[in-house]
Coordinates of C-alpha atoms in Angstrom, one line a residue:
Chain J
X1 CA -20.5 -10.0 23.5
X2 CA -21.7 -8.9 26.6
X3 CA -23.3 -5.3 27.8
X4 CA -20.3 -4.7 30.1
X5 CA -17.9 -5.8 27.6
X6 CA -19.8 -3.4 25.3
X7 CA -19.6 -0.5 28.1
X8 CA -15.6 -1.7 28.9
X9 CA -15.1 -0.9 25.0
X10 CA -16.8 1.9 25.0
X11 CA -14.5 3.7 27.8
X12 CA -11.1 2.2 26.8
X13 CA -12.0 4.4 23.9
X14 CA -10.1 8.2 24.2
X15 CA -12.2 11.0 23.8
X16 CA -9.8 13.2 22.0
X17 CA -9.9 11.1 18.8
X18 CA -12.0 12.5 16.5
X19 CA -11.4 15.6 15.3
X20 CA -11.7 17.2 11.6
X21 CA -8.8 15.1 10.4
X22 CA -9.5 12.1 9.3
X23 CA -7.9 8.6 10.4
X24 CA -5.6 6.6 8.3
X25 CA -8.3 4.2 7.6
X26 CA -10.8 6.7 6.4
X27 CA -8.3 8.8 4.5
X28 CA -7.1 5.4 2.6
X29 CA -10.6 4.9 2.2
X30 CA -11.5 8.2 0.6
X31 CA -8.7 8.8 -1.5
X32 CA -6.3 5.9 -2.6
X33 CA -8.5 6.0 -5.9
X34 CA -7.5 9.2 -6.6
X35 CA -3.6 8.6 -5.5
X36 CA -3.6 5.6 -7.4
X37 CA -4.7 7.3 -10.5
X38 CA -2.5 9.8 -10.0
X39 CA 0.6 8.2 -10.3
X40 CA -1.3 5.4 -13.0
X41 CA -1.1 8.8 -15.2
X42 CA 2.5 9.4 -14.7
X43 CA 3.6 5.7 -14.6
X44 CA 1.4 4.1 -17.2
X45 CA 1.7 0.6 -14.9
X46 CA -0.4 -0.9 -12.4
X47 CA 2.5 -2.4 -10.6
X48 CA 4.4 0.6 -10.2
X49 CA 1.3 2.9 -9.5
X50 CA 0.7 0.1 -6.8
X51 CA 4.4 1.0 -5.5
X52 CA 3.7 5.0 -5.4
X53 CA 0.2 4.4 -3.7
X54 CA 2.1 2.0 -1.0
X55 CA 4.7 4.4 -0.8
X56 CA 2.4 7.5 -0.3
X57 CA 0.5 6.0 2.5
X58 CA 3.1 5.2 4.0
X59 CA 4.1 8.9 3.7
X60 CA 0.6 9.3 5.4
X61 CA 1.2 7.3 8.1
X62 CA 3.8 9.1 9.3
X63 CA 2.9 12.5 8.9
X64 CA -0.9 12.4 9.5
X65 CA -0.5 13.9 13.2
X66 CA 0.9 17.3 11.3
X67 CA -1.8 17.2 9.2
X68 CA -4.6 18.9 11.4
X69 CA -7.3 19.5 8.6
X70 CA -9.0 16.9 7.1
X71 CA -9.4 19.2 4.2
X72 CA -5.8 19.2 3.5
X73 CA -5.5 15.3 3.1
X74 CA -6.3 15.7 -0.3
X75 CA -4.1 18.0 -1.7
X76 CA -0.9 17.0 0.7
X77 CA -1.9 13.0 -0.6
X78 CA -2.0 14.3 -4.5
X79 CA 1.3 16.4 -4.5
X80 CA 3.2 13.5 -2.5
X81 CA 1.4 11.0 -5.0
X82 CA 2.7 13.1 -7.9
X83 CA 6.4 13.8 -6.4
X84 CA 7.2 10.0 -6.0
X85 CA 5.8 8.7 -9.3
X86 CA 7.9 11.1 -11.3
X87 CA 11.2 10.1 -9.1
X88 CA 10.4 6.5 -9.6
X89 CA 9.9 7.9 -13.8
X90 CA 13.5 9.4 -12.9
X91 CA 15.3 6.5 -11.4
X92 CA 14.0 3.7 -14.0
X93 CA 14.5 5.9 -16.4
X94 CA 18.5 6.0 -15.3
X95 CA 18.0 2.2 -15.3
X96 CA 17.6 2.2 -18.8
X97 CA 15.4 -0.4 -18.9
X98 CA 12.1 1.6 -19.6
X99 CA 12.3 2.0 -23.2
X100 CA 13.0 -1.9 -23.9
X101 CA 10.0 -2.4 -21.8
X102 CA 8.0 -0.4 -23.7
X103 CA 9.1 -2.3 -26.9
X104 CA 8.7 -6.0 -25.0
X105 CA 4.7 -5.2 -23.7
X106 CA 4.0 -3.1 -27.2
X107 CA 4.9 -6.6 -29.2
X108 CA 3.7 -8.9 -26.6
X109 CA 0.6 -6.6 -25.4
X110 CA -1.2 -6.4 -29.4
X111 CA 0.4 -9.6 -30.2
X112 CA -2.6 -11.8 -30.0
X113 CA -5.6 -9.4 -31.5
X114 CA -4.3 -6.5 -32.8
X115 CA -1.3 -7.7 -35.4
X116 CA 1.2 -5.5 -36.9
X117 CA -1.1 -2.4 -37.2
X118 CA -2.2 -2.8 -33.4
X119 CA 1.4 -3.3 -32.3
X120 CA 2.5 -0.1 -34.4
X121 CA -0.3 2.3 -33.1
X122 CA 0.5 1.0 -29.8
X123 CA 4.3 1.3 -29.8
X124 CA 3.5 5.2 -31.2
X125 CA 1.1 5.6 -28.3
X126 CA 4.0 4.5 -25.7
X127 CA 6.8 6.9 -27.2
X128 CA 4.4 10.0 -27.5
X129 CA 3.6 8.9 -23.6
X130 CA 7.4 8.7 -23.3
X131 CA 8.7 11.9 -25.0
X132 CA 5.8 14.0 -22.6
X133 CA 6.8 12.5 -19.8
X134 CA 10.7 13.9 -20.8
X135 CA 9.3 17.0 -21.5
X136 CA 7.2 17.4 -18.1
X137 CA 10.5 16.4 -16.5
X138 CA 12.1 19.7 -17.9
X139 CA 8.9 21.9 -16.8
X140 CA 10.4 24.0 -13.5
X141 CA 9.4 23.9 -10.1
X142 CA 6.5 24.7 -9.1
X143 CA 5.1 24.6 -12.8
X144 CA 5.2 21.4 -12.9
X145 CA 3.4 20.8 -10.1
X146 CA 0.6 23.2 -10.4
X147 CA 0.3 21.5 -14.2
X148 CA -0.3 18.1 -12.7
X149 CA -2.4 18.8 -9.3
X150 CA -4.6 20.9 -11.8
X151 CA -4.7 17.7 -13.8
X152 CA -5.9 15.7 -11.1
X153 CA -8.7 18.3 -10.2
X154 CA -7.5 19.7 -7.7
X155 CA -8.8 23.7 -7.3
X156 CA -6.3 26.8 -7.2
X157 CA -6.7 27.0 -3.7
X158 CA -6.0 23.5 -3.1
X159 CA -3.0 23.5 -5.3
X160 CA -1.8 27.1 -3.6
X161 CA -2.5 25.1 0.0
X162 CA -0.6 22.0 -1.2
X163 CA 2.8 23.5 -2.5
X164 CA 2.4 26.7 -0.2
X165 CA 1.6 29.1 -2.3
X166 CA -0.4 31.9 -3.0
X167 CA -3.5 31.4 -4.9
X168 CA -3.2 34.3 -7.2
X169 CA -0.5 33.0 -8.4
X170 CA -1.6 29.7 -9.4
X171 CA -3.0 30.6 -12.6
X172 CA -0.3 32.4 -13.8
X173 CA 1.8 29.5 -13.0
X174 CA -0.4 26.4 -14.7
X175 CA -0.1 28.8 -17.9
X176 CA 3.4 29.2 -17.9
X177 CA 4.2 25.6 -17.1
X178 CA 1.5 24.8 -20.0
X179 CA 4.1 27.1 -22.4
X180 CA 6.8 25.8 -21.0
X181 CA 5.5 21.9 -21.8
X182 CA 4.8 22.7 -25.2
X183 CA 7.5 24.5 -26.0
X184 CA 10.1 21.6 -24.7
X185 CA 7.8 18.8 -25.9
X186 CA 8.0 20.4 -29.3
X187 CA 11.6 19.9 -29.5
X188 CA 11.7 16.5 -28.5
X189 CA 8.9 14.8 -30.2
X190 CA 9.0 17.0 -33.5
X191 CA 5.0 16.7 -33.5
X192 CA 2.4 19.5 -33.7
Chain R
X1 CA -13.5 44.5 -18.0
X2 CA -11.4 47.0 -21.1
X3 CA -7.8 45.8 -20.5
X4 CA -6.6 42.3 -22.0
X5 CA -6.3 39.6 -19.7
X6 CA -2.8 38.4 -18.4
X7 CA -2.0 34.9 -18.6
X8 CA -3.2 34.2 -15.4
X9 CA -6.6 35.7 -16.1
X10 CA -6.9 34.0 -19.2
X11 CA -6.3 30.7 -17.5
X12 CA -8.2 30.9 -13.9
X13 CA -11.3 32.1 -17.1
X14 CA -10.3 28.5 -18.4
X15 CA -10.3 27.0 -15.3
X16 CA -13.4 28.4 -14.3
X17 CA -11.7 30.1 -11.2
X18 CA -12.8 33.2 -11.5
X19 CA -15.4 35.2 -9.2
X20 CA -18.9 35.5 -10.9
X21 CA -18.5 38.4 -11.4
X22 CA -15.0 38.4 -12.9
X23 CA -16.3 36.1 -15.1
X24 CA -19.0 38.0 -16.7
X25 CA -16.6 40.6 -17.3
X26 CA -13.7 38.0 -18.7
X27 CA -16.0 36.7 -21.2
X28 CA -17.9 39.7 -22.4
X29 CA -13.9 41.1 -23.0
X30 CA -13.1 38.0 -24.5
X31 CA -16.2 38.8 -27.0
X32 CA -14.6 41.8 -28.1
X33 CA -11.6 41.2 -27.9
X34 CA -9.5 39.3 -30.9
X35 CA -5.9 38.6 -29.1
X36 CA -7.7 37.1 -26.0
X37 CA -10.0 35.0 -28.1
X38 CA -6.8 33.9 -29.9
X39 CA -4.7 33.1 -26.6
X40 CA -7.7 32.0 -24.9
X41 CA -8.4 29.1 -27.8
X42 CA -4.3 28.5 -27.7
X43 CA -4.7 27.7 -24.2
X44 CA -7.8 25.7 -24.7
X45 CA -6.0 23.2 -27.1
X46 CA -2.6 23.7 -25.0
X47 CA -4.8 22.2 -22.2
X48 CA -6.5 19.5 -24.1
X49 CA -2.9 18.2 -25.2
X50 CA -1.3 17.9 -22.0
X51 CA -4.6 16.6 -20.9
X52 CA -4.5 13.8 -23.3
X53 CA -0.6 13.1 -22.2
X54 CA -1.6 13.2 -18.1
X55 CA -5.0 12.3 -18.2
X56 CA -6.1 10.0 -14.8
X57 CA -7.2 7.1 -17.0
X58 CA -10.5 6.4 -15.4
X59 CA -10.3 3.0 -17.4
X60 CA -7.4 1.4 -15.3
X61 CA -9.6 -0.4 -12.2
X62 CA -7.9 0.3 -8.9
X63 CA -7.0 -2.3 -7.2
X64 CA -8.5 -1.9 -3.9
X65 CA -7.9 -4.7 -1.5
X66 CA -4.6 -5.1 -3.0
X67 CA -3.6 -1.7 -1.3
X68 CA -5.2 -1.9 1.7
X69 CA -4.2 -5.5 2.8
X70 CA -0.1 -4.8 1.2
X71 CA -0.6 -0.9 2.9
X72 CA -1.5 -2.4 6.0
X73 CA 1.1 -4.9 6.1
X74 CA 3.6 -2.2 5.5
X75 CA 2.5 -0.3 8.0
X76 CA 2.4 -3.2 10.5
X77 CA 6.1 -3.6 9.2
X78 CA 7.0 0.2 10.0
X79 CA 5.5 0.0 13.3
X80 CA 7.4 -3.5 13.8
X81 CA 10.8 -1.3 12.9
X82 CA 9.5 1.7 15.5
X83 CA 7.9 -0.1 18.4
X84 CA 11.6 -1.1 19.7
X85 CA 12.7 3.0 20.0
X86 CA 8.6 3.7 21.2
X87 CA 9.7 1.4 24.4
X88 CA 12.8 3.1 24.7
X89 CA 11.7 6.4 24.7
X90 CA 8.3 6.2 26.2
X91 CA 5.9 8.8 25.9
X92 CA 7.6 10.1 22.9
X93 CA 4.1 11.8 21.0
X94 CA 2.8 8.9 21.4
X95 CA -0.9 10.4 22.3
X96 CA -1.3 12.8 19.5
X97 CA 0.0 10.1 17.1
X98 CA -2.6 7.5 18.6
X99 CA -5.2 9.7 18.5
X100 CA -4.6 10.7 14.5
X101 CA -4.8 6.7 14.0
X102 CA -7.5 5.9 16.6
X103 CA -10.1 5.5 14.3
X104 CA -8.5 2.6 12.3
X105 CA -7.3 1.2 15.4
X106 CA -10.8 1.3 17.6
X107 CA -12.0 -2.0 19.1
X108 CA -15.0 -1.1 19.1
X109 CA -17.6 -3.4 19.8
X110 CA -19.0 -3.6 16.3
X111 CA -15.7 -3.6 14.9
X112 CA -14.6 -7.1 17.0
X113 CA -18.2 -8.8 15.9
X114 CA -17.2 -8.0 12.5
X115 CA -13.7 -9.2 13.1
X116 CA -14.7 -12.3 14.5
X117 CA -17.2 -13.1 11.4
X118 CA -14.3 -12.4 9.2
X119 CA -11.8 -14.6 10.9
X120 CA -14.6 -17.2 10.8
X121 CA -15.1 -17.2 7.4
X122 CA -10.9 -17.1 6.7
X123 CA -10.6 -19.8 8.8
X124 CA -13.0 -22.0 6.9
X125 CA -11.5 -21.0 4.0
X126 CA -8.1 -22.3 4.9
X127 CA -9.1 -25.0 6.2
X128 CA -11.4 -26.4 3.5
X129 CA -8.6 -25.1 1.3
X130 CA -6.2 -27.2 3.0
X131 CA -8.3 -30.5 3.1
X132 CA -8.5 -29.9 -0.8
X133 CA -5.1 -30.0 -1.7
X134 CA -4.2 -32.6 1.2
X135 CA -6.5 -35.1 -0.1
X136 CA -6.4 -33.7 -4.0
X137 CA -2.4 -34.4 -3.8
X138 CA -0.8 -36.8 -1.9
X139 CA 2.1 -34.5 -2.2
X140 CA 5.5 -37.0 -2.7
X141 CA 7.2 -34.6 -4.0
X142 CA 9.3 -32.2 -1.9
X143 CA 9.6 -35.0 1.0
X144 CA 13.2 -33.9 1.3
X145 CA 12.2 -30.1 1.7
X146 CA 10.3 -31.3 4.5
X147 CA 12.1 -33.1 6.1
X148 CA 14.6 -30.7 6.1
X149 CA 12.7 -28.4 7.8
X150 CA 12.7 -30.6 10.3
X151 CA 9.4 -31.0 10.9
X152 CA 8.0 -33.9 9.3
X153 CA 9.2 -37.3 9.4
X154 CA 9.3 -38.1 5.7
X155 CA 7.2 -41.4 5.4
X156 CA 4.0 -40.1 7.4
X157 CA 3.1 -37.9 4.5
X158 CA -0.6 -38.0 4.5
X159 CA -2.5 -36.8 7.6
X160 CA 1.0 -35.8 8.7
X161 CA -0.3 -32.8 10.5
X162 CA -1.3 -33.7 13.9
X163 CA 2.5 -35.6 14.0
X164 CA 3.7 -32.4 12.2
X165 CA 2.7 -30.5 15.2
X166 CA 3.8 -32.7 18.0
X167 CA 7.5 -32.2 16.5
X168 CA 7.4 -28.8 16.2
X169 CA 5.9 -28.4 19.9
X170 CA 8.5 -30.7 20.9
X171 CA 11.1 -28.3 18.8
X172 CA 9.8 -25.4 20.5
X173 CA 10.1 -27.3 24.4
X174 CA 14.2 -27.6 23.4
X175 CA 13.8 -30.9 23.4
X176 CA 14.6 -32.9 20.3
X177 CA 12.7 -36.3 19.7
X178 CA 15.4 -38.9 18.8
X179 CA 13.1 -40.7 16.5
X180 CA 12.1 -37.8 14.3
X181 CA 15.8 -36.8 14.4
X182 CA 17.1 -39.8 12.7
X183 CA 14.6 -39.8 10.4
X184 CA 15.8 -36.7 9.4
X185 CA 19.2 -36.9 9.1
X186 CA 19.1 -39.9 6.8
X187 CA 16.2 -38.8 4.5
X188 CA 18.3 -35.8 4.1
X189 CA 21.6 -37.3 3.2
X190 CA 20.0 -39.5 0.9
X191 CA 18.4 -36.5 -1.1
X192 CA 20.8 -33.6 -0.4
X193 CA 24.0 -35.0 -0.6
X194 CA 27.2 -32.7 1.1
X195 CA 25.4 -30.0 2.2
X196 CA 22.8 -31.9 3.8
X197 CA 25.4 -33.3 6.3
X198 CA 25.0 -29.9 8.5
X199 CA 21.6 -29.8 8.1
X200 CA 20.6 -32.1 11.0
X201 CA 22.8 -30.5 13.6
X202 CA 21.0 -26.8 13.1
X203 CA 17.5 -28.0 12.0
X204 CA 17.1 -29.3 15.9
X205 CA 16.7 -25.5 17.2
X206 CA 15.5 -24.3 13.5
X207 CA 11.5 -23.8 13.2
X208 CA 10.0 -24.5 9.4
X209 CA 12.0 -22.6 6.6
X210 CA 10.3 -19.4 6.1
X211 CA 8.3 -18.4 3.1
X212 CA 9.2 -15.7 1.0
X213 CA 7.0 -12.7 2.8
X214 CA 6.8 -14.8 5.8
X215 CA 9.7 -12.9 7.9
X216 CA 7.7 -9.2 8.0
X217 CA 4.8 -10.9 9.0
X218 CA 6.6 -12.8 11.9
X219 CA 8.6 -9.5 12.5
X220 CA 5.7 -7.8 13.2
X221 CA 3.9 -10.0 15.3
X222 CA 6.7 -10.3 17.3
X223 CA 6.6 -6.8 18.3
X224 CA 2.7 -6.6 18.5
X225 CA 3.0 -9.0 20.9
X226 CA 5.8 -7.6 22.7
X227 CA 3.8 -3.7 22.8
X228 CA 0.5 -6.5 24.5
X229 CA 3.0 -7.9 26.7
X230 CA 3.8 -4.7 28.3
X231 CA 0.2 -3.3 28.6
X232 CA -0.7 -6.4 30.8
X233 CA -3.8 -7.4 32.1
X234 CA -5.8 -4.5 32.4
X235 CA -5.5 -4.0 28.4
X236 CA -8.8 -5.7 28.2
X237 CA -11.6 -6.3 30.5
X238 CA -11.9 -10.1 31.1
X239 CA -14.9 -11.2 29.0
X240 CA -13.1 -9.0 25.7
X241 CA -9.8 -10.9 26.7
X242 CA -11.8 -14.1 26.0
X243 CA -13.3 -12.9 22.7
X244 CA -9.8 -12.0 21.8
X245 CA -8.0 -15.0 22.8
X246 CA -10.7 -17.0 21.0
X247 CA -10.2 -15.1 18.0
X248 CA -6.9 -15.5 18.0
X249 CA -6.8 -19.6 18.7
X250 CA -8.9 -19.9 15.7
X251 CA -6.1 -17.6 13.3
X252 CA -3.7 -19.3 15.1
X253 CA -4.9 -22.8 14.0
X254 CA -5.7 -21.4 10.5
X255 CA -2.1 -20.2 10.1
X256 CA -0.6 -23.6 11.5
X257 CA -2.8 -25.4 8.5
X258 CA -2.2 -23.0 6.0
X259 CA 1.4 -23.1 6.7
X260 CA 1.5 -26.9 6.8
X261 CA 0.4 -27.4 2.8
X262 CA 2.3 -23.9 2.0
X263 CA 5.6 -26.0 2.9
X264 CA 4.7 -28.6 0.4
X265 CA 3.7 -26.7 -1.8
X266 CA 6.2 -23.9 -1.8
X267 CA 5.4 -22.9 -5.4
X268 CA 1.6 -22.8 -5.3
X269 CA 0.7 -18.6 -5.3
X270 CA -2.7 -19.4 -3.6
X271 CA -1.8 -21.5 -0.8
X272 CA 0.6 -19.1 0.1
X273 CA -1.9 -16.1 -0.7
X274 CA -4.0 -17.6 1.9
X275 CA -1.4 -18.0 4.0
X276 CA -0.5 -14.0 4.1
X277 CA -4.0 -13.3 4.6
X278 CA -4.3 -15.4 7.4
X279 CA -1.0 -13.5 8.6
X280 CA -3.0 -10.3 7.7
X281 CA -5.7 -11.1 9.7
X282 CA -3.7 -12.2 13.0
X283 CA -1.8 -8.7 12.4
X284 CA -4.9 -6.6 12.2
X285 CA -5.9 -8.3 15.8
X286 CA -3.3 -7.8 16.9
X287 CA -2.7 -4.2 16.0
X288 CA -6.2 -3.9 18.0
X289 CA -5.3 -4.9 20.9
X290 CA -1.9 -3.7 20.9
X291 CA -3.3 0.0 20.5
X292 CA -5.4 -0.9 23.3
X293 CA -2.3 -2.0 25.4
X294 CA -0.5 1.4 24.7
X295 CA -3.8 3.0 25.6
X296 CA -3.4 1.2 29.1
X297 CA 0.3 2.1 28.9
X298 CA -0.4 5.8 28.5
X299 CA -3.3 5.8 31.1
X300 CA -1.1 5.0 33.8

């Protein structure tokens, strides 16, 4: 390429671009990992934690010209990621096809190395999984949330900045949620 | 610190929120203090527990270029679905909006040599990958699909592509060749009985039958070209123009091959994975050059 195409580049270029937050590109870059996780540990499938990252970035996409701080990527990415894996939990869950699921990729998942016992510890695995994720659903608003963004490692100002908040409340309100978890989870699962 | 902690004390202490100096005094209370050293090891394990429920499993690999390239196809999709009501209503936040993405969307100088070594590479790729299977399987099978699409007359099978593409530029003139027409028609009767008697009569206008996948792609193409279109010429400076429209002759050809064994082999996952990557990469450009156009657009 040329110098003058170089300098022709150069100018087409706006000077206003780059300020503190960051572009699409860069905030894909920095934080799908984390996103991706995020809903993996609600989920439990790559497929469908694919879905919520696609989804979120999407989410991104459209609202990244509101989102004036690069610092505030993060959290606003983490809640959103959070928020649409437990509505996708929700609506397959209405589906009813979940639990069957579970049963099909806990015989065919051991099948081959692990035999009965494998299949059996694996199964138990799935329905503990299962029974949290009901009782997480019960946990209220903004509990929950402050539960899971904490889980991700998010700090209490982050979590305060993210669902709007005030940060002295935050640990007040990942130890009631906590309670709250244990408390409904007990009920349903019958264990500890 | 003399009085208990509250819950919220107890867990920012856990958390490890607390000020320095908050902490000192949380834990030497904590020392003393039975009931806080109960709650506080409660919480502990109520942590650990939900922890072990929620836990981001560092195990599960993330699969990277899977997002980005089906991310970036969905957002070249959105963008298809907006740019219609962004020429409409011109102007409409447009800079702000720009601005937030510029940095994805930059055609920089670097960023076009490295475009240009990746499209090189694709290209090769494609094009080796195509040779293979052309020569690996002299692909009998699906003859009728083919034909159907109207592209292919059903007998000139191997090396078909240089004839391939002489129909469909004929096609795309309006002009129907009589000879690949017949051809046509009776290979398709003979294999698709009844319903293939319409086929002729709206395969002359019809282009190859589209790929599952293929439709967003073309969608959004479309309307990146359409957004180029409008920025006209003084989008890029002449010698960039060049390096654009080389760039794009080369995806362009990669596409056309790709496409060609993708339609005889409709069920083979990698020819048509290289086929959406090829796609991918003639979006990316022209997502480039389009940002560059509104740029232009703006400026004025």
């Amino acid at each position: 390429m040329s110098e003058r195409a170089v300098e022709a580049l150069v100018d087409s270029v706006p000077e206003t671009v780059h300020t503190a937050a960051p572009s699409f590109d860069e905030a894909f870059t920095l934080h799908h990992r984390a996103v991706f996780r995020a809903a993996y540990s609600l989920v439990r499938d790559s497929g469908l934690a694919e879905d919520v990252t696609q989804e979120v970035f999407l989410k991104l996409y459209q609202h990244l010209g509101s989102l004036q701080n690069g610092e505030h990527v993060r959290p606003w990415l983490l809640r959103v990621a959070t928020n649409t894996a437990l509505n996708t939990i929700r609506s397959r869950s209405r589906t009813g096809t979940r639990e069957e699921e579970f049963v099909a990729a806990a015989t065919v998942g051991s099948g081959g190395g692990g035999g009965p016992v494998g299949v059996e510890a694996d199964y138990e695995r799935r329905t503990e999984i299962e029974e949290a994720r009901r009782a997480l659903e019960q946990v209220k608003e903004p509990m929950r949330s402050c539960l899971l963004l904490k889980q991700q490692g998010l700090s209490y100002r982050e979590i305060a900045r993210a669902l709007s908040l005030n940060e002295a409340n935050v640990g007040s309100l990942i130890a009631r949620g906590r309670k709250e978890f244990k408390r409904v989870y007990g009920k349903i699962g019958g264990r500890r | 610190m003399k009085r208990c902690l509250d819950e919220g004390l107890l867990q920012a202490y856990l958390d490890g929120e607390l000020s320095h100096e908050q902490m000192s005094e949380a834990a030497a209370h904590v020392a003393a203090c039975e009931a806080c050293a109960g709650a506080l090891a409660a919480a502990e394990g109520e942590t650990a527990f939900f922890a072990a429920a929620f836990a981001p499993d560092d195990a599960v690999s993330v699969p990277t270029e899977a997002l980005r390239s089906r991310i970036g196809a969905a957002v070249a999709q959105l963008e298809a679905g907006t740019e219609a009501n962004h020429a409409r209503t011109r102007g409409w936040n447009f800079g702000g909006f720009l601005a937030s993405l510029s940095g994805l969307l930059n055609f920089t100088p670097q960023s076009a040599a490295a475009f240009a070594g990746l499209l090189a590479v694709v290209a090769l790729a494609v094009i080796y990958f195509a040779v293979q299977r052309q020569t690996g399987k002299p692909s009998s099978f699906n003859r009728g699909e083919i034909a159907r699409a109207g592209n292919t007359p059903p007998v000139a099978i191997p090396g078909a592509g240089k004839q391939t593409d002489e129909v469909k530029n004929a096609n795309e003139d309006g002009t129907q060749p009589p000879k690949a027409g017949n051809v046509i028609s009776v290979s398709a009767r003979r294999s698709r009985g009844i319903r293939a008697e319409r086929k002729p009569v709206t395969l002359q206008t019809k282009g190859p039958e589209v790929l599952p996948g293929e439709k967003e792609y073309q969608t959004a193409i479309a309307s990146l070209e359409e957004t180029i279109k409008l920025g006209g010429d003084a989008t890029l400076r002449p010698a960039v123009r060049v390096e654009y429209e080389r760039d794009l002759a080369i995806l362009d050809s990669a596409i056309r091959e790709t496409r060609r064994v993708a339609a005889q082999n409709p069920k083979d996952k990698d020819v048509t994975g290289f086929l959406m990557s090829a796609y991918q990469s003639k979006v990316e450009l022209l997502t480039k050059v389009a940002d560059q156009a509104q740029v232009a657009a703006l400026g004025r």
